[in-house]
Amino acid sequence: LTDDQREVARILAHNTRTLQGQIEDLLRFNAAAFAARRLSRRPVDLRALLQQVVDGQRLQWQARQLQVALAGPPVTAAVDAEQLSMALANLLSNAIRYSPAGGRIALSLASRPGAVWIDVADQGPGVAEGDRARIFEPFYRGETQPEGAVRGSGIGLSIVREVVHAHGGQVVLLHAARGAHFRIELPHAND
């Protein structure tokens, strides 16, 4: 091959890998959205579930020298542990990705009359005001990206929303002085 032909082949190979990644992301999102509609609920200790999610990503947050704090009492709720765990893992993964080295991520669990709240807050750059309205849309990637990181697919938060909505709850991005603060609210989960 000539140099020009090698360059064209390199560009084609790169574009093929990019397209393949996008197709795989779409399939992952569709599979997660479908699974979220077919919940298998059982009583679950949500604090223990949160601890499993934190432990499952220990290597990632330790590599960035982050502190991850979990607060709140044990709360039992009828949820699909596998699906909710996936949603929580997505939130924690984002918090790790956007947190500055040596930062702190706070996870908290609270029981309110008729509801359970799960909060995940980090000390990263937060969500740009222009991104707030679209942050949960599938394949939407905000303008603020971690320096040097591979750009995400934009499906993580939309999967969180699908799973939480399937549980009859909502996930919201709260205003925070610093970083991003997400709250999952599962109504009547502790009744």
Coordinates of N, CA and C in Angstrom, one line a residue:
L1 N 0.8 -1.2 0.0 CA 0.0 0.0 0.0 C 0.9 1.2 0.0
T2 N 0.4 2.3 -0.6 CA 1.1 3.6 -0.6 C 0.8 4.2 0.7
D3 N 1.5 5.3 1.0 CA 1.3 6.0 2.2 C -0.1 6.6 2.3
D4 N -0.6 7.1 1.2 CA -2.0 7.6 1.1 C -3.0 6.5 1.4
Q5 N -2.8 5.3 0.8 CA -3.7 4.2 1.0 C -3.7 3.7 2.5
R6 N -2.5 3.7 3.1 CA -2.4 3.3 4.5 C -3.2 4.3 5.4
E7 N -3.1 5.6 5.0 CA -3.8 6.6 5.8 C -5.3 6.4 5.7
V8 N -5.8 6.2 4.5 CA -7.2 5.9 4.3 C -7.6 4.7 5.0
A9 N -6.8 3.6 5.0 CA -7.1 2.4 5.8 C -7.2 2.7 7.3
R10 N -6.2 3.5 7.8 CA -6.2 3.8 9.2 C -7.5 4.6 9.6
I11 N -7.9 5.5 8.7 CA -9.1 6.3 9.0 C -10.3 5.4 9.0
L12 N -10.4 4.5 8.0 CA -11.5 3.6 7.9 C -11.6 2.7 9.1
A13 N -10.5 2.2 9.5 CA -10.4 1.3 10.7 C -10.9 2.1 12.0
H14 N -10.4 3.3 12.1 CA -10.8 4.2 13.3 C -12.3 4.4 13.2
N15 N -12.9 4.8 12.1 CA -14.3 5.0 11.9 C -15.1 3.8 12.2
T16 N -14.6 2.6 11.8 CA -15.3 1.4 12.0 C -15.4 1.1 13.5
R17 N -14.3 1.3 14.2 CA -14.2 1.0 15.7 C -15.2 2.0 16.4
T18 N -15.2 3.3 15.9 CA -16.1 4.3 16.5 C -17.6 3.8 16.3
L19 N -17.9 3.5 15.1 CA -19.3 3.0 14.8 C -19.7 1.8 15.6
Q20 N -18.8 0.8 15.7 CA -19.0 -0.4 16.4 C -19.3 0.0 17.9
G21 N -18.5 0.9 18.5 CA -18.7 1.3 19.8 C -20.1 1.9 20.0
Q22 N -20.5 2.8 19.1 CA -21.8 3.4 19.2 C -23.0 2.4 19.1
I23 N -22.8 1.4 18.2 CA -23.8 0.3 18.1 C -23.9 -0.5 19.4
E24 N -22.8 -0.8 19.9 CA -22.7 -1.5 21.2 C -23.4 -0.7 22.3
D25 N -23.1 0.6 22.4 CA -23.7 1.4 23.4 C -25.3 1.4 23.2
L26 N -25.7 1.5 22.0 CA -27.2 1.5 21.7 C -27.8 0.2 22.2
L27 N -27.1 -0.9 21.9 CA -27.6 -2.2 22.3 C -27.7 -2.3 23.8
R28 N -26.6 -1.8 24.5 CA -26.5 -1.8 25.9 C -27.7 -1.0 26.5
F29 N -27.9 0.1 26.0 CA -29.0 1.0 26.5 C -30.3 0.3 26.3
N30 N -30.6 -0.2 25.1 CA -31.9 -0.9 24.9 C -32.1 -2.1 25.8
A31 N -31.0 -2.9 26.0 CA -31.1 -4.0 26.9 C -31.4 -3.6 28.3
A32 N -30.7 -2.5 28.8 CA -30.9 -2.0 30.1 C -32.4 -1.5 30.3
A33 N -32.8 -0.8 29.3 CA -34.2 -0.2 29.4 C -35.2 -1.3 29.4
F34 N -35.0 -2.4 28.6 CA -35.9 -3.5 28.6 C -35.9 -4.2 30.0
A35 N -34.7 -4.5 30.5 CA -34.6 -5.2 31.8 C -35.2 -4.4 32.9
A36 N -35.1 -3.0 32.8 CA -35.7 -2.2 33.9 C -37.2 -2.4 34.0
R37 N -37.8 -2.7 32.9 CA -39.3 -2.9 32.9 C -39.7 -4.2 33.4
R38 N -38.8 -5.1 33.6 CA -39.1 -6.5 34.1 C -38.4 -6.7 35.5
L39 N -38.8 -5.9 36.4 CA -38.1 -6.0 37.8 C -38.5 -7.3 38.5
S40 N -37.5 -7.7 39.3 CA -37.7 -8.9 40.2 C -37.5 -8.3 41.6
R41 N -38.6 -7.9 42.2 CA -38.4 -7.2 43.5 C -38.4 -8.2 44.6
R42 N -37.6 -7.9 45.6 CA -37.6 -8.6 46.9 C -37.0 -7.7 47.9
P43 N -37.3 -8.0 49.2 CA -36.7 -7.1 50.3 C -35.2 -7.1 50.2
V44 N -34.6 -5.9 50.2 CA -33.2 -5.8 50.1 C -32.7 -4.7 51.1
D45 N -31.6 -5.0 51.8 CA -31.0 -4.0 52.7 C -30.2 -3.1 51.8
L46 N -30.7 -1.9 51.6 CA -30.1 -0.9 50.7 C -28.8 -0.4 51.2
R47 N -28.5 -0.3 52.5 CA -27.2 0.1 52.9 C -26.1 -1.0 52.5
A48 N -26.5 -2.3 52.7 CA -25.6 -3.3 52.3 C -25.4 -3.3 50.8
L49 N -26.4 -3.0 50.0 CA -26.3 -2.9 48.6 C -25.4 -1.8 48.2
L50 N -25.5 -0.7 48.8 CA -24.6 0.5 48.6 C -23.2 0.1 48.9
Q51 N -23.0 -0.6 50.0 CA -21.6 -1.0 50.4 C -21.0 -2.0 49.3
Q52 N -21.8 -2.9 48.8 CA -21.4 -3.8 47.7 C -20.9 -3.0 46.5
V53 N -21.7 -2.0 46.1 CA -21.4 -1.1 45.0 C -20.1 -0.4 45.2
V54 N -19.9 0.2 46.4 CA -18.6 0.9 46.8 C -17.5 -0.1 46.7
D55 N -17.6 -1.3 47.3 CA -16.6 -2.3 47.3 C -16.3 -2.8 45.9
G56 N -17.3 -2.9 45.0 CA -17.1 -3.3 43.6 C -16.2 -2.4 42.8
Q57 N -16.2 -1.1 43.2 CA -15.4 -0.1 42.5 C -14.2 0.4 43.3
R58 N -13.8 -0.4 44.3 CA -12.7 0.0 45.2 C -11.4 0.3 44.4
L59 N -11.1 -0.5 43.5 CA -9.8 -0.3 42.8 C -9.8 1.0 42.0
Q60 N -11.0 1.4 41.4 CA -11.1 2.6 40.7 C -10.9 3.8 41.6
W61 N -11.7 3.9 42.7 CA -11.6 5.1 43.6 C -10.3 5.1 44.4
Q62 N -9.7 4.0 44.7 CA -8.4 4.0 45.4 C -7.3 4.4 44.4
A63 N -7.4 4.0 43.1 CA -6.4 4.4 42.2 C -6.3 6.0 42.0
R64 N -7.4 6.6 42.2 CA -7.5 8.1 42.2 C -7.4 8.7 43.5
Q65 N -7.0 7.9 44.5 CA -6.8 8.4 45.9 C -8.0 9.1 46.4
L66 N -9.2 8.6 46.1 CA -10.5 9.2 46.6 C -10.9 8.6 47.9
Q67 N -11.6 9.4 48.6 CA -12.3 8.9 49.8 C -13.8 8.7 49.5
V68 N -14.3 7.5 49.8 CA -15.7 7.3 49.6 C -16.4 7.0 50.9
A69 N -17.3 7.9 51.3 CA -18.0 7.7 52.6 C -19.4 7.3 52.4
L70 N -19.9 6.4 53.2 CA -21.2 5.9 53.1 C -21.9 6.2 54.5
A71 N -23.0 6.9 54.5 CA -23.7 7.2 55.7 C -25.2 6.9 55.6
G72 N -25.7 6.6 56.7 CA -27.2 6.4 56.8 C -27.5 5.0 57.4
P73 N -28.7 4.9 57.9 CA -29.1 3.6 58.6 C -29.4 2.5 57.7
P74 N -29.4 1.3 58.1 CA -29.9 0.2 57.3 C -31.4 0.4 57.0
V75 N -31.7 0.3 55.7 CA -33.1 0.4 55.3 C -33.4 -0.7 54.3
T76 N -34.5 -1.4 54.6 CA -35.0 -2.5 53.8 C -36.1 -2.0 52.8
A77 N -35.9 -2.3 51.6 CA -37.0 -1.9 50.6 C -37.1 -3.0 49.6
A78 N -38.3 -3.1 49.0 CA -38.6 -4.1 48.0 C -38.1 -3.6 46.6
V79 N -37.0 -4.0 46.2 CA -36.4 -3.5 44.9 C -35.8 -4.7 44.1
D80 N -35.5 -4.4 42.9 CA -34.7 -5.4 42.1 C -33.2 -5.1 42.4
A81 N -32.6 -5.9 43.2 CA -31.2 -5.6 43.6 C -30.2 -5.5 42.5
E82 N -30.4 -6.3 41.5 CA -29.4 -6.3 40.4 C -29.6 -5.0 39.6
Q83 N -30.8 -4.6 39.3 CA -31.0 -3.4 38.5 C -30.7 -2.1 39.3
L84 N -31.1 -2.1 40.5 CA -30.7 -0.9 41.3 C -29.2 -0.8 41.6
S85 N -28.6 -1.9 41.7 CA -27.1 -2.0 41.9 C -26.4 -1.4 40.6
M86 N -26.9 -1.7 39.5 CA -26.4 -1.2 38.2 C -26.5 0.3 38.1
A87 N -27.7 0.8 38.5 CA -27.9 2.2 38.5 C -27.0 3.0 39.5
L88 N -26.9 2.4 40.7 CA -26.0 3.0 41.7 C -24.5 2.9 41.2
A89 N -24.1 1.9 40.6 CA -22.8 1.7 40.1 C -22.5 2.8 39.0
N90 N -23.5 3.1 38.2 CA -23.3 4.1 37.2 C -23.1 5.5 37.8
L91 N -23.9 5.8 38.9 CA -23.7 7.1 39.6 C -22.3 7.1 40.2
L92 N -21.9 6.1 40.9 CA -20.6 6.1 41.5 C -19.5 6.2 40.5
S93 N -19.6 5.4 39.4 CA -18.6 5.5 38.4 C -18.4 6.9 37.8
N94 N -19.5 7.6 37.6 CA -19.5 9.0 37.2 C -18.8 9.9 38.2
A95 N -19.1 9.7 39.5 CA -18.5 10.5 40.6 C -17.0 10.2 40.6
I96 N -16.6 9.0 40.4 CA -15.2 8.7 40.4 C -14.5 9.4 39.2
R97 N -15.1 9.3 38.1 CA -14.6 9.8 36.8 C -14.4 11.3 36.9
Y98 N -15.3 12.0 37.6 CA -15.3 13.5 37.6 C -14.6 14.1 38.8
S99 N -14.3 13.2 39.8 CA -13.7 13.8 41.1 C -12.3 14.1 40.9
P100 N -11.8 15.1 41.5 CA -10.4 15.4 41.4 C -9.6 14.4 42.3
A101 N -8.4 14.1 41.9 CA -7.6 13.1 42.7 C -7.5 13.6 44.1
G102 N -7.7 12.7 45.1 CA -7.7 13.1 46.5 C -9.0 13.6 47.0
G103 N -10.0 13.7 46.1 CA -11.3 14.2 46.5 C -12.2 13.2 47.3
R104 N -13.4 13.6 47.6 CA -14.3 12.8 48.5 C -15.6 12.6 47.7
I105 N -16.1 11.4 47.8 CA -17.5 11.1 47.3 C -18.3 10.7 48.5
A106 N -19.5 11.3 48.6 CA -20.4 11.0 49.7 C -21.6 10.3 49.2
L107 N -21.9 9.1 49.8 CA -23.1 8.3 49.5 C -23.9 8.3 50.8
S108 N -25.2 8.6 50.7 CA -26.0 8.6 51.9 C -27.4 8.0 51.6
L109 N -27.9 7.4 52.6 CA -29.2 6.8 52.6 C -30.0 7.3 53.7
A110 N -31.3 7.7 53.3 CA -32.2 8.3 54.3 C -33.6 7.7 54.1
S111 N -34.3 7.5 55.2 CA -35.6 7.0 55.1 C -36.6 8.1 55.5
R112 N -37.5 8.5 54.7 CA -38.5 9.5 54.9 C -39.9 8.8 55.0
P113 N -40.9 9.4 55.5 CA -42.2 8.8 55.5 C -42.6 8.6 54.0
G114 N -42.8 7.3 53.7 CA -43.2 6.9 52.4 C -42.1 6.9 51.3
A115 N -40.9 7.1 51.7 CA -39.8 7.2 50.6 C -38.5 6.9 51.2
V116 N -37.6 6.5 50.3 CA -36.2 6.3 50.6 C -35.4 7.2 49.7
W117 N -34.4 7.9 50.2 CA -33.5 8.7 49.4 C -32.1 8.1 49.4
I118 N -31.5 8.0 48.2 CA -30.1 7.6 48.1 C -29.4 8.8 47.4
D119 N -28.4 9.4 48.0 CA -27.7 10.5 47.5 C -26.3 10.1 47.1
V120 N -25.8 10.6 46.0 CA -24.4 10.4 45.6 C -23.9 11.8 45.2
A121 N -22.9 12.3 45.9 CA -22.3 13.6 45.7 C -20.8 13.6 45.6
D122 N -20.3 14.3 44.6 CA -18.8 14.4 44.4 C -18.3 15.8 44.5
Q123 N -17.0 16.0 44.4 CA -16.4 17.3 44.4 C -15.8 17.7 43.1
G124 N -16.3 17.1 42.0 CA -15.8 17.4 40.7 C -16.3 18.8 40.2
P125 N -16.3 19.0 38.9 CA -16.7 20.3 38.4 C -18.2 20.6 38.4
G126 N -19.0 19.5 38.7 CA -20.4 19.7 38.6 C -20.9 19.6 37.2
V127 N -22.2 19.8 37.0 CA -22.9 19.8 35.7 C -23.1 21.2 35.3
A128 N -22.7 21.5 34.1 CA -22.8 22.9 33.5 C -24.3 23.2 33.5
E129 N -24.7 24.4 33.7 CA -26.1 24.9 33.7 C -26.8 24.5 32.4
G130 N -26.1 24.6 31.3 CA -26.7 24.3 30.0 C -26.9 22.9 29.8
D131 N -26.3 22.0 30.6 CA -26.5 20.5 30.5 C -27.6 20.0 31.4
R132 N -28.0 20.7 32.4 CA -28.8 20.2 33.4 C -30.1 19.6 32.9
A133 N -30.7 20.3 31.9 CA -32.1 19.9 31.4 C -32.0 18.6 30.6
R134 N -30.8 18.3 30.1 CA -30.7 17.1 29.2 C -29.8 16.0 29.7
I135 N -29.3 16.1 30.9 CA -28.3 15.2 31.5 C -28.8 13.8 31.5
F136 N -30.1 13.5 31.6 CA -30.6 12.1 31.6 C -31.0 11.6 30.3
E137 N -30.8 12.4 29.2 CA -31.2 11.9 27.9 C -30.2 10.9 27.4
P138 N -30.7 9.8 26.7 CA -29.8 8.8 26.2 C -28.8 9.5 25.2
F139 N -27.5 9.1 25.3 CA -26.4 9.5 24.4 C -26.1 11.0 24.5
Y140 N -26.6 11.7 25.5 CA -26.2 13.1 25.7 C -25.0 13.2 26.5
R141 N -24.0 13.9 26.1 CA -22.7 14.0 26.8 C -22.5 15.5 27.1
G142 N -22.4 15.8 28.3 CA -22.3 17.2 28.7 C -21.0 17.9 28.2
E143 N -21.0 19.2 28.4 CA -19.8 19.9 27.9 C -18.6 19.8 28.8
T144 N -18.8 19.5 30.1 CA -17.7 19.4 31.0 C -17.3 18.0 31.1
Q145 N -16.1 17.7 30.6 CA -15.5 16.3 30.6 C -14.2 16.3 31.4
P146 N -13.9 15.2 32.0 CA -12.6 15.2 32.8 C -11.4 15.3 31.8
E147 N -10.4 16.0 32.2 CA -9.2 16.2 31.4 C -8.5 14.8 31.2
G148 N -8.3 14.6 29.9 CA -7.5 13.4 29.5 C -8.3 12.1 29.6
A149 N -9.6 12.2 29.9 CA -10.4 10.9 30.0 C -11.1 10.6 28.6
V150 N -11.3 9.3 28.4 CA -12.0 8.9 27.2 C -13.5 9.4 27.3
R151 N -14.0 10.0 26.3 CA -15.3 10.6 26.3 C -16.3 9.4 26.5
G152 N -17.2 9.6 27.5 CA -18.3 8.6 27.8 C -19.3 8.5 26.6
S153 N -20.1 7.4 26.7 CA -21.1 7.2 25.7 C -22.4 8.0 25.9
G154 N -22.6 8.5 27.1 CA -23.8 9.2 27.3 C -25.0 8.4 27.7
I155 N -24.8 7.1 28.1 CA -25.9 6.2 28.4 C -26.1 6.0 29.9
G156 N -25.0 6.2 30.7 CA -25.0 5.8 32.1 C -26.2 6.5 32.8
L157 N -26.3 7.8 32.7 CA -27.4 8.5 33.5 C -28.8 8.1 33.0
S158 N -28.9 7.9 31.7 CA -30.2 7.5 31.1 C -30.6 6.1 31.6
I159 N -29.6 5.2 31.8 CA -29.9 3.9 32.4 C -30.4 4.1 33.8
V160 N -29.7 5.0 34.6 CA -30.1 5.2 36.0 C -31.6 5.7 36.0
R161 N -31.9 6.6 35.1 CA -33.3 7.1 35.1 C -34.3 6.0 34.7
E162 N -34.0 5.1 33.8 CA -34.8 4.0 33.4 C -35.1 3.1 34.6
V163 N -34.0 2.7 35.2 CA -34.1 1.8 36.4 C -35.0 2.4 37.5
V164 N -34.7 3.6 37.8 CA -35.4 4.3 39.0 C -36.8 4.5 38.6
H165 N -37.1 4.9 37.4 CA -38.5 5.1 37.0 C -39.3 3.8 37.0
A166 N -38.6 2.7 36.6 CA -39.2 1.4 36.7 C -39.6 1.0 38.1
H167 N -38.8 1.5 39.1 CA -39.1 1.3 40.5 C -40.2 2.2 41.0
G168 N -40.7 3.1 40.2 CA -41.7 4.1 40.6 C -41.1 5.3 41.2
G169 N -39.8 5.5 41.0 CA -39.2 6.6 41.7 C -38.7 7.6 40.7
Q170 N -37.8 8.5 41.2 CA -37.3 9.5 40.3 C -35.8 9.7 40.7
V171 N -35.0 10.2 39.7 CA -33.6 10.6 40.0 C -33.5 12.0 39.6
V172 N -32.9 12.8 40.5 CA -32.8 14.3 40.2 C -31.4 14.7 40.4
L173 N -31.0 15.8 39.7 CA -29.7 16.4 39.9 C -30.0 17.6 40.8
L174 N -29.5 17.6 42.0 CA -29.7 18.7 42.9 C -28.7 19.8 42.7
H175 N -29.0 21.0 43.1 CA -28.0 22.1 43.0 C -27.1 21.9 44.1
A176 N -25.8 22.1 43.8 CA -24.8 21.9 44.9 C -23.7 23.0 44.7
A177 N -23.2 23.5 45.8 CA -22.2 24.5 45.8 C -20.9 24.1 45.0
R178 N -20.7 22.8 45.1 CA -19.5 22.2 44.5 C -19.8 20.8 44.0
G179 N -19.4 20.4 42.8 CA -19.6 19.1 42.3 C -21.0 18.8 41.9
A180 N -21.2 17.5 41.7 CA -22.6 17.0 41.2 C -23.2 16.3 42.4
H181 N -24.5 16.4 42.6 CA -25.2 15.8 43.7 C -26.5 15.2 43.1
F182 N -26.5 13.9 43.0 CA -27.7 13.2 42.4 C -28.5 12.5 43.6
R183 N -29.8 12.5 43.5 CA -30.6 11.9 44.5 C -31.6 10.9 43.8
I184 N -31.6 9.7 44.3 CA -32.6 8.7 43.8 C -33.7 8.7 44.9
E185 N -34.9 8.9 44.6 CA -36.0 8.8 45.5 C -36.9 7.7 45.1
L186 N -37.1 6.7 46.0 CA -37.9 5.6 45.8 C -39.2 5.7 46.6
P187 N -40.3 6.2 46.1 CA -41.4 6.4 46.9 C -42.1 5.2 47.4
H188 N -42.5 5.2 48.6 CA -43.2 4.1 49.3 C -42.4 2.8 49.4
A189 N -41.1 2.9 49.1 CA -40.2 1.8 49.1 C -40.0 1.1 50.5
N190 N -40.2 1.9 51.5 CA -40.0 1.4 52.9 C -41.4 1.1 53.6
D191 N -42.4 1.1 52.8 CA -43.8 0.8 53.5 C -44.0 -0.7 53.5

